[in-house]
PDB file of C-alpha atoms in Angstrom:
ATOM      1  CA  THR R   1       4.511  14.627 -27.904  1.00 44.00           C
ATOM      2  CA  CYS R   2       7.695  13.521 -27.219  1.00 47.00           C
ATOM      3  CA  THR R   3       8.520  10.945 -29.980  1.00 48.00           C
ATOM      4  CA  ASP R   4      12.060   9.934 -27.784  1.00 49.00           C
ATOM      5  CA  ILE R   5      13.781  10.023 -24.032  1.00 50.00           C
ATOM      6  CA  ASP R   6      16.097  13.299 -25.179  1.00 55.00           C
ATOM      7  CA  GLU R   7      13.464  15.145 -27.376  1.00 54.00           C
ATOM      8  CA  CYS R   8      11.232  14.276 -23.488  1.00 56.00           C
ATOM      9  CA  ALA R   9      14.274  15.831 -21.692  1.00 55.00           C
ATOM     10  CA  ASP R  10      14.430  19.316 -24.140  1.00 55.00           C
ATOM     11  CA  THR R  11      10.608  20.144 -22.850  1.00 53.00           C
ATOM     12  CA  THR R  12      11.714  20.758 -19.918  1.00 55.00           C
ATOM     13  CA  ALA R  13      12.203  24.242 -20.480  1.00 57.00           C
ATOM     14  CA  ALA R  14       8.270  24.065 -21.426  1.00 57.00           C
ATOM     15  CA  CYS R  15       7.312  23.116 -18.026  1.00 62.00           C
ATOM     16  CA  GLY R  16       8.067  26.608 -16.496  1.00 60.00           C
ATOM     17  CA  THR R  17       7.258  26.839 -13.103  1.00 56.00           C
ATOM     18  CA  GLY R  18       7.672  22.910 -12.318  1.00 56.00           C
ATOM     19  CA  ALA R  19       8.677  19.859 -12.510  1.00 56.00           C
ATOM     20  CA  HIS R  20       9.273  17.334 -15.309  1.00 54.00           C
ATOM     21  CA  THR R  21       8.502  14.249 -16.138  1.00 58.00           C
ATOM     22  CA  CYS R  22       7.985  11.887 -19.132  1.00 57.00           C
ATOM     23  CA  THR R  23       5.411   8.702 -19.834  1.00 57.00           C
ATOM     24  CA  GLU R  24       7.292   5.829 -21.932  1.00 55.00           C
ATOM     25  CA  SER R  25       5.652   2.991 -23.395  1.00 53.00           C
ATOM     26  CA  ASN R  26       7.077  -0.268 -23.986  1.00 51.00           C
ATOM     27  CA  ASP R  27       6.119  -1.125 -28.229  1.00 54.00           C
ATOM     28  CA  ASP R  28       8.058  -4.912 -29.496  1.00 52.00           C
ATOM     29  CA  GLY R  29      11.003  -4.296 -27.231  1.00 51.00           C
ATOM     30  CA  GLY R  30      11.508  -0.961 -28.162  1.00 52.00           C
ATOM     31  CA  ILE R  31      10.807   1.905 -25.790  1.00 51.00           C
ATOM     32  CA  ALA R  32       8.889   5.015 -26.759  1.00 50.00           C
ATOM     33  CA  VAL R  33       8.123   8.256 -24.648  1.00 50.00           C
ATOM     34  CA  THR R  34       4.685   8.902 -25.953  1.00 54.00           C
ATOM     35  CA  SER R  35       4.239  12.392 -23.541  1.00 59.00           C
ATOM     36  CA  TRP R  36       5.188  14.863 -20.905  1.00 61.00           C
ATOM     37  CA  GLU R  37       3.810  16.038 -17.832  1.00 67.00           C
ATOM     38  CA  CYS R  38       4.377  19.039 -15.907  1.00 69.00           C
ATOM     39  CA  ALA R  39       3.367  18.986 -12.427  1.00 74.00           C
ATOM     40  CA  CYS R  40       3.282  22.397 -10.879  1.00 79.00           C
ATOM     41  CA  LEU R  41       5.235  23.265  -7.827  1.00 83.00           C
ATOM     42  CA  ASP R  42       4.453  25.092  -4.687  1.00 88.00           C
ATOM     43  CA  GLY R  43       3.604  28.530  -6.213  1.00 90.00           C
ATOM     44  CA  ALA R  44       2.317  27.948  -9.803  1.00 87.00           C
ATOM     45  CA  GLU R  45      -0.387  26.562 -11.163  1.00 87.00           C
ATOM     46  CA  GLY R  46      -1.731  24.728 -14.518  1.00 80.00           C
ATOM     47  CA  GLY R  47       0.679  21.866 -15.556  1.00 67.00           C
ATOM     48  CA  GLY R  48      -0.418  18.521 -16.684  1.00 65.00           C
ATOM     49  CA  SER R  49      -0.089  16.299 -19.624  1.00 64.00           C
ATOM     50  CA  GLU R  50       1.957  18.965 -21.976  1.00 60.00           C
ATOM     51  CA  THR R  51       0.602  21.750 -20.301  1.00 68.00           C
ATOM     52  CA  ALA R  52       3.264  23.908 -18.894  1.00 73.00           C
ATOM     53  CA  CYS R  53       2.835  26.184 -15.339  1.00 80.00           C
ATOM     54  CA  THR R  54       3.167  29.899 -15.135  1.00 86.00           C
ATOM     55  CA  PRO R  55       3.926  31.292 -11.249  1.00 90.00           C
ATOM     56  CA  CYS R  56       0.742  32.364  -8.822  1.00 93.00           C
ATOM     57  CA  ALA R  57       0.168  35.982 -10.007  1.00 96.00           C
ATOM     58  CA  ALA R  58       0.390  38.638  -7.367  1.00 97.00           C
ATOM     59  CA  GLY R  59      -1.954  39.156  -4.980  1.00 98.00           C
ATOM     60  CA  THR R  60      -2.227  34.944  -5.022  1.00 97.00           C
ATOM     61  CA  ALA R  61      -0.299  32.365  -3.951  1.00 97.00           C
ATOM     62  CA  GLY R  62      -0.741  28.415  -4.389  1.00 93.00           C
ATOM     63  CA  THR R  63      -0.026  24.548  -3.439  1.00 89.00           C
ATOM     64  CA  GLY R  64      -0.636  21.900  -5.969  1.00 82.00           C
ATOM     65  CA  GLY R  65      -1.002  23.206  -9.035  1.00 83.00           C
ATOM     66  CA  SER R  66      -3.695  26.123  -8.661  1.00 90.00           C
ATOM     67  CA  CYS R  67      -3.421  29.254  -7.376  1.00 94.00           C
ATOM     68  CA  ALA R  68      -6.315  31.063  -4.968  1.00 97.00           C
ATOM     69  CA  ALA R  69      -7.073  34.549  -4.321  1.00 97.00           C
ATOM     70  CA  CYS R  70      -5.094  36.609  -1.047  1.00 97.00           C
ATOM     71  CA  ASP R  71      -7.611  36.376   2.008  1.00 96.00           C
ATOM     72  CA  ALA R  72      -8.549  39.489   3.427  1.00 95.00           C
ATOM     73  CA  GLY R  73      -6.577  40.440   5.699  1.00 95.00           C
ATOM     74  CA  TYR R  74      -3.092  39.064   3.669  1.00 96.00           C
ATOM     75  CA  TYR R  75      -2.038  39.764   0.670  1.00 97.00           C
ATOM     76  CA  GLN R  76       1.084  38.709  -1.277  1.00 98.00           C
ATOM     77  CA  ASP R  77       3.138  41.289  -3.357  1.00 97.00           C
ATOM     78  CA  THR R  78       5.564  38.871  -5.396  1.00 97.00           C
ATOM     79  CA  ALA R  79       4.525  36.410  -7.967  1.00 95.00           C
ATOM     80  CA  GLY R  80       5.333  32.767  -8.075  1.00 92.00           C
ATOM     81  CA  GLN R  81       3.821  32.353  -3.778  1.00 95.00           C
ATOM     82  CA  SER R  82       3.247  29.747  -1.779  1.00 95.00           C
ATOM     83  CA  SER R  83       1.613  31.808   0.390  1.00 97.00           C
ATOM     84  CA  CYS R  84      -0.135  35.562   0.635  1.00 97.00           C
ATOM     85  CA  ILE R  85       1.428  37.774   4.152  1.00 96.00           C
ATOM     86  CA  ALA R  86      -0.454  38.524   6.676  1.00 95.00           C
ATOM     87  CA  CYS R  87      -0.532  41.732   7.885  1.00 94.00           C
ATOM     88  CA  THR R  88       0.962  42.751  10.768  1.00 93.00           C
ATOM     89  CA  ALA R  89      -0.551  43.886  14.777  1.00 92.00           C
ATOM     90  CA  GLY R  90      -2.196  47.446  14.731  1.00 94.00           C
ATOM     91  CA  ARG R  91      -3.181  47.484  11.206  1.00 95.00           C
ATOM     92  CA  ALA R  92      -5.973  45.598   9.384  1.00 94.00           C
ATOM     93  CA  MET R  93      -7.374  45.522   5.820  1.00 95.00           C
ATOM     94  CA  ASP R  94     -10.858  46.103   4.210  1.00 94.00           C
ATOM     95  CA  PRO R  95     -12.891  42.713   4.630  1.00 93.00           C
ATOM     96  CA  LEU R  96     -13.777  42.335   1.077  1.00 94.00           C
ATOM     97  CA  ASN R  97     -10.588  43.200  -0.121  1.00 94.00           C
ATOM     98  CA  THR R  98      -9.322  39.820  -1.488  1.00 96.00           C
ATOM     99  CA  GLY R  99      -6.038  39.297  -4.175  1.00 97.00           C
ATOM    100  CA  SER R 100      -4.287  41.651  -2.501  1.00 97.00           C
ATOM    101  CA  ALA R 101      -1.090  42.258  -4.497  1.00 97.00           C
ATOM    102  CA  ALA R 102       0.424  45.838  -1.389  1.00 97.00           C
ATOM    103  CA  ALA R 103       1.603  45.443   1.457  1.00 96.00           C
ATOM    104  CA  SER R 104       0.126  48.785   2.120  1.00 96.00           C
ATOM    105  CA  ASP R 105      -3.637  47.966   1.868  1.00 96.00           C
ATOM    106  CA  CYS R 106      -2.900  47.029   5.525  1.00 95.00           C
ATOM    107  CA  ALA R 107      -4.436  50.421   6.650  1.00 95.00           C
ATOM    108  CA  GLU R 108      -2.678  51.493  10.395  1.00 95.00           C
ATOM    109  CA  CYS R 109      -5.682  51.032  13.316  1.00 95.00           C
ATOM    110  CA  VAL R 110      -4.966  55.272  13.880  1.00 97.00           C
ATOM    111  CA  ALA R 111      -5.052  56.397  17.695  1.00 97.00           C
ATOM    112  CA  GLY R 112      -8.550  56.009  19.298  1.00 97.00           C
ATOM    113  CA  THR R 113      -8.261  51.980  17.772  1.00 96.00           C
ATOM    114  CA  TYR R 114      -6.831  48.703  17.340  1.00 95.00           C
ATOM    115  CA  SER R 115      -6.595  45.720  15.434  1.00 93.00           C
ATOM    116  CA  ALA R 116      -8.685  43.454  16.027  1.00 85.00           C
ATOM    117  CA  ALA R 117      -6.078  40.887  15.681  1.00 79.00           C
ATOM    118  CA  SER R 118      -2.631  40.252  15.903  1.00 82.00           C
ATOM    119  CA  THR R 119      -1.829  39.451  13.298  1.00 86.00           C
ATOM    120  CA  ALA R 120      -4.745  39.323   9.419  1.00 90.00           C
ATOM    121  CA  SER R 121      -6.983  41.094  10.932  1.00 91.00           C
ATOM    122  CA  THR R 122      -9.683  42.745   9.153  1.00 93.00           C
ATOM    123  CA  ALA R 123     -11.032  45.360  11.049  1.00 92.00           C
ATOM    124  CA  CYS R 124      -9.703  48.008  13.144  1.00 94.00           C
ATOM    125  CA  ILE R 125     -11.420  48.384  16.197  1.00 94.00           C
ATOM    126  CA  ASP R 126     -12.907  51.869  18.151  1.00 96.00           C
ATOM    127  CA  CYS R 127     -11.983  52.542  22.115  1.00 97.00           C
ATOM    128  CA  ALA R 128     -15.423  51.757  24.134  1.00 96.00           C
ATOM    129  CA  ALA R 129     -17.242  55.033  25.128  1.00 96.00           C
ATOM    130  CA  GLY R 130     -15.629  56.272  28.646  1.00 95.00           C
ATOM    131  CA  THR R 131     -11.577  55.407  27.090  1.00 97.00           C
ATOM    132  CA  TYR R 132      -9.492  56.471  24.850  1.00 97.00           C
ATOM    133  CA  SER R 133      -6.369  55.835  23.181  1.00 97.00           C
ATOM    134  CA  THR R 134      -3.130  58.071  21.846  1.00 97.00           C
ATOM    135  CA  THR R 135      -1.386  54.892  20.925  1.00 96.00           C
ATOM    136  CA  ALA R 136      -1.862  54.378  17.127  1.00 95.00           C
ATOM    137  CA  GLU R 137      -0.921  50.767  15.558  1.00 94.00           C
ATOM    138  CA  THR R 138      -1.626  48.206  17.993  1.00 94.00           C
ATOM    139  CA  ASP R 139      -3.902  45.564  18.792  1.00 93.00           C
ATOM    140  CA  ASP R 140      -3.603  45.408  22.878  1.00 94.00           C
ATOM    141  CA  PRO R 141      -7.419  47.035  23.270  1.00 94.00           C
ATOM    142  CA  SER R 142      -5.665  48.035  26.708  1.00 95.00           C
ATOM    143  CA  VAL R 143      -4.045  50.980  25.743  1.00 95.00           C
ATOM    144  CA  CYS R 144      -7.696  52.574  25.858  1.00 97.00           C
ATOM    145  CA  ILE R 145      -7.498  54.496  28.894  1.00 97.00           C
ATOM    146  CA  ASP R 146     -10.774  55.283  31.250  1.00 97.00           C
ATOM    147  CA  CYS R 147     -11.374  58.346  31.370  1.00 95.00           C
ATOM    148  CA  ILE R 148     -11.246  59.750  35.452  1.00 95.00           C
ATOM    149  CA  ALA R 149     -14.244  60.358  37.523  1.00 92.00           C
ATOM    150  CA  GLY R 150     -15.966  63.552  37.389  1.00 91.00           C
ATOM    151  CA  LYS R 151     -15.414  62.828  33.717  1.00 93.00           C
ATOM    152  CA  TYR R 152     -16.717  61.256  30.739  1.00 94.00           C
ATOM    153  CA  VAL R 153     -17.074  60.561  26.935  1.00 95.00           C
ATOM    154  CA  GLU R 154     -20.228  59.725  25.227  1.00 94.00           C
ATOM    155  CA  THR R 155     -18.284  58.743  21.860  1.00 95.00           C
ATOM    156  CA  THR R 156     -16.327  55.227  20.566  1.00 97.00           C
ATOM    157  CA  GLY R 157     -12.468  55.722  19.024  1.00 96.00           C
ATOM    158  CA  SER R 158     -12.621  58.626  21.193  1.00 97.00           C
ATOM    159  CA  ASP R 159      -8.312  59.574  20.519  1.00 97.00           C
ATOM    160  CA  ASP R 160      -7.521  62.568  23.042  1.00 96.00           C
ATOM    161  CA  GLU R 161      -7.432  62.234  26.936  1.00 96.00           C
ATOM    162  CA  GLY R 162      -9.624  66.068  26.432  1.00 96.00           C
ATOM    163  CA  ASP R 163     -12.333  64.400  24.525  1.00 96.00           C
ATOM    164  CA  CYS R 164     -13.238  63.561  28.222  1.00 95.00           C
ATOM    165  CA  ILE R 165     -14.990  65.994  29.528  1.00 94.00           C
ATOM    166  CA  SER R 166     -16.648  67.296  32.748  1.00 93.00           C
ATOM    167  CA  CYS R 167     -20.265  66.045  34.337  1.00 88.00           C
ATOM    168  CA  GLY R 168     -20.479  70.100  34.470  1.00 84.00           C
ATOM    169  CA  VAL R 169     -23.256  71.847  36.640  1.00 85.00           C
ATOM    170  CA  GLY R 170     -26.310  68.944  37.568  1.00 85.00           C
ATOM    171  CA  LYS R 171     -24.815  66.152  36.927  1.00 86.00           C
ATOM    172  CA  TYR R 172     -22.075  63.493  38.344  1.00 85.00           C
ATOM    173  CA  SER R 173     -19.850  60.821  37.553  1.00 85.00           C
ATOM    174  CA  ASP R 174     -18.392  58.259  40.198  1.00 87.00           C
ATOM    175  CA  THR R 175     -16.943  55.980  38.432  1.00 89.00           C
ATOM    176  CA  GLU R 176     -13.896  56.017  35.667  1.00 92.00           C
ATOM    177  CA  GLY R 177     -14.722  55.322  32.136  1.00 90.00           C
ATOM    178  CA  ALA R 178     -18.087  56.565  32.020  1.00 90.00           C
ATOM    179  CA  ALA R 179     -20.088  56.834  28.769  1.00 89.00           C
ATOM    180  CA  ASP R 180     -22.415  59.851  30.424  1.00 89.00           C
ATOM    181  CA  ALA R 181     -23.204  62.003  33.249  1.00 83.00           C
ATOM    182  CA  ASN R 182     -25.831  60.891  35.632  1.00 82.00           C
ATOM    183  CA  LEU R 183     -28.442  63.804  36.290  1.00 70.00           C
ATOM    184  CA  VAL R 184     -28.042  64.430  40.413  1.00 65.00           C
ATOM    185  CA  ALA R 185     -30.776  63.714  42.288  1.00 61.00           C
ATOM    186  CA  ASP R 186     -32.396  66.105  44.978  1.00 54.00           C
ATOM    187  CA  GLY R 187     -29.616  68.477  44.006  1.00 51.00           C
ATOM    188  CA  LYS R 188     -27.057  65.355  45.699  1.00 55.00           C
ATOM    189  CA  PRO R 189     -25.518  62.775  44.249  1.00 54.00           C
ATOM    190  CA  PRO R 190     -25.941  59.074  45.372  1.00 56.00           C
ATOM    191  CA  ASP R 191     -23.330  59.486  48.111  1.00 57.00           C
ATOM    192  CA  GLY R 192     -25.642  62.113  49.637  1.00 49.00           C
ATOM    193  CA  THR R 193     -22.013  64.610  48.330  1.00 50.00           C
ATOM    194  CA  ALA R 194     -22.796  68.005  47.280  1.00 45.00           C
TER     195      ALA R 194
END
């Protein structure tokens, strides 16, 4: 507790990362300072009556005197910040990873995948069966290219055109982006060609 305005002014450093105010009371015509208070700035927590503010730790951010862990898809690598940073397009973070303090937690979506959102993604999505992609670190699903007619790929997340295989004897695929080959009925595909 402060006893005068000058002593209260000296407590500014005690607030740490925060704004400082003094509470005064008027007794018998004289002004006496009865307490000091810290109102935390964005990026800090704590504060209140004669309680210092402390910077939000890396992996957290805050406003209004409280800090919270960064959500999955976000990180904060610097202490004392008011917001978290979103993973960039083509990168994703494990959805269970909250409170990340490193950009490296935003993993690259490899070829054959793309991020579910343009920023703050928590998943890399496989290209569908019947398609492949050689492009990494993207959020654009159009990078998934259809296998040509006569070829197919059954698995998702293919990263090479060579994964599209020919239908083989007794099977056919007359569409692009086929996930499987059809059996030839009566020795001929539906269009009657051999």
